[in-house]
Coordinates of C-alpha atoms in Angstrom, one line a residue:
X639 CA -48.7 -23.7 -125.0
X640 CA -48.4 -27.6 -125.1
X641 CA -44.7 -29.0 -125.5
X642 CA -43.3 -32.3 -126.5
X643 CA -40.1 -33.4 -125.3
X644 CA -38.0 -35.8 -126.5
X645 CA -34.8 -37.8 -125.2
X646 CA -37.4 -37.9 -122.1
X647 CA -35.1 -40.4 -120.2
X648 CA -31.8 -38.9 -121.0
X649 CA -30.5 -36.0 -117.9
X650 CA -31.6 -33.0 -120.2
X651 CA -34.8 -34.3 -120.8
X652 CA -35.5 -34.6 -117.4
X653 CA -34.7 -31.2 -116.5
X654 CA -36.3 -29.7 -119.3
X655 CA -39.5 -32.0 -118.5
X656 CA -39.3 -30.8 -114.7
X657 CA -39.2 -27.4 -115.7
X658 CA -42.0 -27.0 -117.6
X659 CA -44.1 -29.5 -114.8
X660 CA -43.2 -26.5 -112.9
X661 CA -44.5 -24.0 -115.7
X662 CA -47.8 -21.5 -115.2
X663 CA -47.2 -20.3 -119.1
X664 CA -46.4 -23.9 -120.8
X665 CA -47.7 -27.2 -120.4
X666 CA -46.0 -30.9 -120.8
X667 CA -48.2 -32.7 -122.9
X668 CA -46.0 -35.6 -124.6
X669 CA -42.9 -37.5 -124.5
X670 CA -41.0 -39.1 -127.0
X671 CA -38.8 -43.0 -125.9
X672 CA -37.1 -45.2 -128.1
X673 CA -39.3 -47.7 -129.2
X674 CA -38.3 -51.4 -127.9
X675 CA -36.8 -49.3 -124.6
X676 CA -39.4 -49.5 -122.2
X677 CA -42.1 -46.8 -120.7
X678 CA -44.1 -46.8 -123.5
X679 CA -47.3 -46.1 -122.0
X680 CA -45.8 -44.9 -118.4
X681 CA -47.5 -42.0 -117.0
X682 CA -45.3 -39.1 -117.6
X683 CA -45.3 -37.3 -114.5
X684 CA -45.0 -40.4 -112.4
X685 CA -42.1 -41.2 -114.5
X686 CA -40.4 -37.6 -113.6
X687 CA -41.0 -38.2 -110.0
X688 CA -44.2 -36.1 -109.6
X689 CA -47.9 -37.4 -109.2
X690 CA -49.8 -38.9 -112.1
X691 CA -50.2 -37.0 -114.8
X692 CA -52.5 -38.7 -117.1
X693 CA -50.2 -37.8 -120.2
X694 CA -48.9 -41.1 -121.5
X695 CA -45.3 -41.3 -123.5
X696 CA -45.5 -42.8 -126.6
X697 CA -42.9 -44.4 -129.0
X698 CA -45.0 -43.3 -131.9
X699 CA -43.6 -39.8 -133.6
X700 CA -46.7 -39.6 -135.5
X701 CA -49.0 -39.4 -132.3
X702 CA -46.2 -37.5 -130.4
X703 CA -46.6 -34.7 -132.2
X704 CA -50.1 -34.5 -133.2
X705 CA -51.0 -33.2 -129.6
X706 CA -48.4 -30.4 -129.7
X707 CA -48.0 -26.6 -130.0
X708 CA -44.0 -27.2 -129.9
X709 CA -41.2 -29.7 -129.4
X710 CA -38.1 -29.6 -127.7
X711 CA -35.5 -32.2 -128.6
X712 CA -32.3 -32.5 -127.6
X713 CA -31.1 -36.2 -129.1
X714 CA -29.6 -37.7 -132.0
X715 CA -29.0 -36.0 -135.6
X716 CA -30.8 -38.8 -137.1
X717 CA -34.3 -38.1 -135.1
X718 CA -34.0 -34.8 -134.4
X719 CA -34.1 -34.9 -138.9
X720 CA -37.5 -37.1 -138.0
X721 CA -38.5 -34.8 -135.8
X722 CA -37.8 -31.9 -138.2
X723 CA -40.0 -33.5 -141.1
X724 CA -43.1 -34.1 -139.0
X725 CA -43.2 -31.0 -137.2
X726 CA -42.5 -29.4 -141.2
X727 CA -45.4 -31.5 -142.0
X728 CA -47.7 -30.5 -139.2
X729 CA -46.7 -27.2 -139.0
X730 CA -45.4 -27.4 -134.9
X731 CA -42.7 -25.0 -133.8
X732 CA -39.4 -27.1 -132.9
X733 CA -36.5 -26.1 -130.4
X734 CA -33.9 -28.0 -130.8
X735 CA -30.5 -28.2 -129.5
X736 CA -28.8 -31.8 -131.0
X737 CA -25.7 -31.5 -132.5
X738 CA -23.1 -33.9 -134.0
X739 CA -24.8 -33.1 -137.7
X740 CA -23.0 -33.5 -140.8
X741 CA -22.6 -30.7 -143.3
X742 CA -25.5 -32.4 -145.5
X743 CA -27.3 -32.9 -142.3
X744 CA -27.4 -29.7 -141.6
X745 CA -28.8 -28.5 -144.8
X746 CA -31.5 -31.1 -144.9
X747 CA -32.3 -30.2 -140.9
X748 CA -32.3 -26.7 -142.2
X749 CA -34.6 -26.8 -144.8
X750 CA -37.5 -27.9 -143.1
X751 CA -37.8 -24.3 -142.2
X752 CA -39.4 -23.6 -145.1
X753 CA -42.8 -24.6 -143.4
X754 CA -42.5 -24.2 -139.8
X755 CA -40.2 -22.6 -137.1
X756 CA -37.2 -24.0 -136.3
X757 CA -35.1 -22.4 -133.5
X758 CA -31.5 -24.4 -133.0
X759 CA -28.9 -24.1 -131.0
X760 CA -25.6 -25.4 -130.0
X761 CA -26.4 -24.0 -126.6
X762 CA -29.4 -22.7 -124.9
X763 CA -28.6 -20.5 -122.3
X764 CA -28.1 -17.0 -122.3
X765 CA -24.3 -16.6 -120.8
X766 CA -23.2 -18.3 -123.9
X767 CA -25.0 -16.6 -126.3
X768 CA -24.0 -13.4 -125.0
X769 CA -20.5 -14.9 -125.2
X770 CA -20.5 -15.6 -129.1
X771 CA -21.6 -11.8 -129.4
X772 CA -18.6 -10.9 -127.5
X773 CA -16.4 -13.2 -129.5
X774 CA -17.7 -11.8 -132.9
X775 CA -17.5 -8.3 -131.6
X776 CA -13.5 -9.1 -130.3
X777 CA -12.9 -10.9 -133.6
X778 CA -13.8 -7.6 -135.8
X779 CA -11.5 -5.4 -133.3
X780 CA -8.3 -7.3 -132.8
X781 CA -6.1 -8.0 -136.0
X782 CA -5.0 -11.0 -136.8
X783 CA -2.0 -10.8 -135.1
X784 CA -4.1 -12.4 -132.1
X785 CA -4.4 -15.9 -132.5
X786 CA -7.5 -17.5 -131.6
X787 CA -8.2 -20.7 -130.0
X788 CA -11.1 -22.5 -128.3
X789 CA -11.0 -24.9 -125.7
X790 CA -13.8 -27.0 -124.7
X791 CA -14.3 -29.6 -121.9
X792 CA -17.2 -32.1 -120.9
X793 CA -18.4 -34.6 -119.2
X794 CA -16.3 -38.0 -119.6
X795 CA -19.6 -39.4 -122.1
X796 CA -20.1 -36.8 -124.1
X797 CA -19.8 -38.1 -127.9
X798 CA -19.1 -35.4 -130.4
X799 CA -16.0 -33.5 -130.7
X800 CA -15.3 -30.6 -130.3
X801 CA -18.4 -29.6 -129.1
X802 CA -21.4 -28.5 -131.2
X803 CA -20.6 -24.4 -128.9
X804 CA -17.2 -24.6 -130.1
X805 CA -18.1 -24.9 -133.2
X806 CA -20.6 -22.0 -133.3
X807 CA -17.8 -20.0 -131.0
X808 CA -15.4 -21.0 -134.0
X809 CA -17.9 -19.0 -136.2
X810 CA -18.7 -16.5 -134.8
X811 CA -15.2 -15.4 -134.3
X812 CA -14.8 -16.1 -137.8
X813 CA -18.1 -13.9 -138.9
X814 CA -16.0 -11.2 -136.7
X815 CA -13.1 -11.5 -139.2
X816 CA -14.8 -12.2 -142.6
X817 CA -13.3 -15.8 -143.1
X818 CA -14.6 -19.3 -143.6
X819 CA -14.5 -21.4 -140.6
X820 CA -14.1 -24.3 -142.7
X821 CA -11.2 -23.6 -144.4
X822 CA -9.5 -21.7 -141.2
X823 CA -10.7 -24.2 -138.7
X824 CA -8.6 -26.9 -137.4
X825 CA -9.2 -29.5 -134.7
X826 CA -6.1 -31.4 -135.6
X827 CA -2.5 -30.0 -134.4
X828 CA 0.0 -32.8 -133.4
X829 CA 3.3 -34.5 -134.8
X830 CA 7.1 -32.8 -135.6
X831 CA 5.5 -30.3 -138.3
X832 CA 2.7 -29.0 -136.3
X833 CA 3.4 -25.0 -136.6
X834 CA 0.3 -22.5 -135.8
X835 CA -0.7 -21.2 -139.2
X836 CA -1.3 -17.4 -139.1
X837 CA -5.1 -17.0 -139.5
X838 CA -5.6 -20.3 -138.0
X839 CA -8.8 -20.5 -135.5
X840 CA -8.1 -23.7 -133.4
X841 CA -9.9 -26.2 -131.4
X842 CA -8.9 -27.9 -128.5
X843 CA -11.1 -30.8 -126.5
X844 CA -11.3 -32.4 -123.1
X845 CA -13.5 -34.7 -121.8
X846 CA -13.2 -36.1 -118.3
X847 CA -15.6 -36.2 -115.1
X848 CA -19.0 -34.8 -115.0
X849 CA -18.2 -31.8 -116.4
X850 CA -21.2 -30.0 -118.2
X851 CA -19.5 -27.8 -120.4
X852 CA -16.6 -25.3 -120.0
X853 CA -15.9 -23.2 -122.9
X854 CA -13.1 -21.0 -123.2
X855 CA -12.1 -18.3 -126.3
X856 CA -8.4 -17.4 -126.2
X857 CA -7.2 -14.5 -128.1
X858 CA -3.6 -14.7 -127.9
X859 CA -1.4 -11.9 -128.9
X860 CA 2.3 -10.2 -128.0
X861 CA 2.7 -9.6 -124.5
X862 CA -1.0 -9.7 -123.7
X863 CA -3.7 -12.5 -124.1
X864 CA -7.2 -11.8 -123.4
X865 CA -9.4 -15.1 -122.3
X866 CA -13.4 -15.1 -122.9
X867 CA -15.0 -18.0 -120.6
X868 CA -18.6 -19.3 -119.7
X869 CA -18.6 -21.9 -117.2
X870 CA -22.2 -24.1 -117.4
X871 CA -22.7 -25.7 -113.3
X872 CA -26.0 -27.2 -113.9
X873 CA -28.6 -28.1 -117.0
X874 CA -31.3 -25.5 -115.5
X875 CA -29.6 -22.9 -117.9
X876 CA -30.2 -24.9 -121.1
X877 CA -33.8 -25.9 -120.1
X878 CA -35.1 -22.3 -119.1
X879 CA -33.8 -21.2 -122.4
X880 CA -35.4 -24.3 -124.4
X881 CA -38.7 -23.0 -123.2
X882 CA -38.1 -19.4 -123.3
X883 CA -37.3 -19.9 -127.2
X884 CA -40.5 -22.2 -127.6
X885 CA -42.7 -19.6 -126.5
X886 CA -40.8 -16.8 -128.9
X887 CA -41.4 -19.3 -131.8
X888 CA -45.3 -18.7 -131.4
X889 CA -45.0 -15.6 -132.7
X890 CA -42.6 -16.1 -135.2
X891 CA -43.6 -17.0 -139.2
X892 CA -41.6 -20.5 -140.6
X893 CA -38.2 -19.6 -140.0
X894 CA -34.6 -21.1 -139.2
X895 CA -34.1 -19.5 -136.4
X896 CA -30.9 -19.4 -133.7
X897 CA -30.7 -18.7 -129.9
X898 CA -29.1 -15.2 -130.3
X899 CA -32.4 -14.1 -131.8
X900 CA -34.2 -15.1 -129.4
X901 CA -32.4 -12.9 -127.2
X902 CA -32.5 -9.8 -129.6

């Protein structure tokens, strides 16, 4: 299988790039730069620190793609929507783990499924996955006389908040107890009148260091609190399971597709 990665030069595309270098089952056979950003051109395994390659990276979406089975892409809502409509349009499986989307984002990134498979995720690896199926699972079973509350940290640069996992811990607790994340959510609780309402599934964020992501599901209740908590200490996790989904995809018809069916 021949996979495209994008966001080449930021740290996950690196890893995810070295990985698949390292790959029997999948080969790297384009990267995506910003055009104007240098590297255009640069051989990509030279580039990653390996020997010459002969696979060029190219600025050029159009010709990115065409030489692909799949795509990876972990960047920006506003490519990864580019991404979307040229691997809907050439009919090329995409993994893709961006977040930060709007709501109308979200339904525009979503219906590109329609003609290909799309497999997205907050978060690739499998500890967390398994975690949201806990979380669901722990939603259904306590009442809602346990509170719930999420609390995220990450690295001091990361620029969405809360993070695109607390948001899909957020709903999967609330799939567990048949309510609306949206209208139960909140990510704002400061000032005199700041009471918990009852119901309420809250967010919490930190950012400091080079923390890669700390995720932590709080079920609060009287006299006992139980604490669900994935701890990520290196990428390695999100790029194994970035690959492990693009090779599921090939067997899949066009499809939105999440993580947690990959692991089914």
């Amino acid at each position: 299988m021949k996979i495209g990665i994008t966001g080449i030069t930021g740290r996950m595309g690196r890893t995810i790039a070295t990985f698949i270098l390292q790959d029997a089952v999948v080969e790297l056979a384009s990267a995506l730069v910003r055009q104007g950003f240098g590297h255009e051109n640069d051989d990509l395994g030279e580039f990653l620190g390996f020997e010459k390659t002969g696979t060029k990276m190219t600025a050029d979406i159009d010709q990115f793609v065409q030489s692909l089975d799949a795509v990876i892409d972990f960047s920006s809502p506003s490519l990864s929507l580019q991404i979307a409509a040229k691997c809907a349009e050439n009919r090329k499986i995409l993994v893709c783990g961006t977040t930060g989307f709007s709501e109308e984002e979200k339904q525009k990134f979503a219906s590109y499924a329609q003609n290909t498979v799309i497999i997205w995720s907050s978060n690739m690896s499998l500890g967390v996955n398994l975690l949201m199926n806990f979380v669901e699972k722990a939603a259904a079973i306590l009442h809602d006389d346990f509170d719930i509350e999420i609390v995220e940290m990450h690295h001091r640069n990361k620029v969405d908040a809360p993070s695109g996992t607390a948001f899909s811990l957020g709903a999967a607790a609330a799939k567990g107890r048949n309510v609306d994340l949206q209208k139960v959510g909140t990510t704002i609780r400061s000032g005199k009148d700041a009471k918990r309402i009852k119901g309420e599934i809250g967010f919490a964020t930190l950012r400091g260091g080079d923390v890669i992501g700390d995720h932590s599901v709080i079920f609060a209740g009287d006299g006992e609190r139980i604490e669900l908590t994935h701890k990520a200490s290196n990428r390695d996790i999100f790029a194994k399971g970035a690959i492990r989904a693009a090779i599921w995809g090939s067997a899949k018809q066009p499809g939105f597709y999440g993580m947690r069916d990959v692991l089914v």
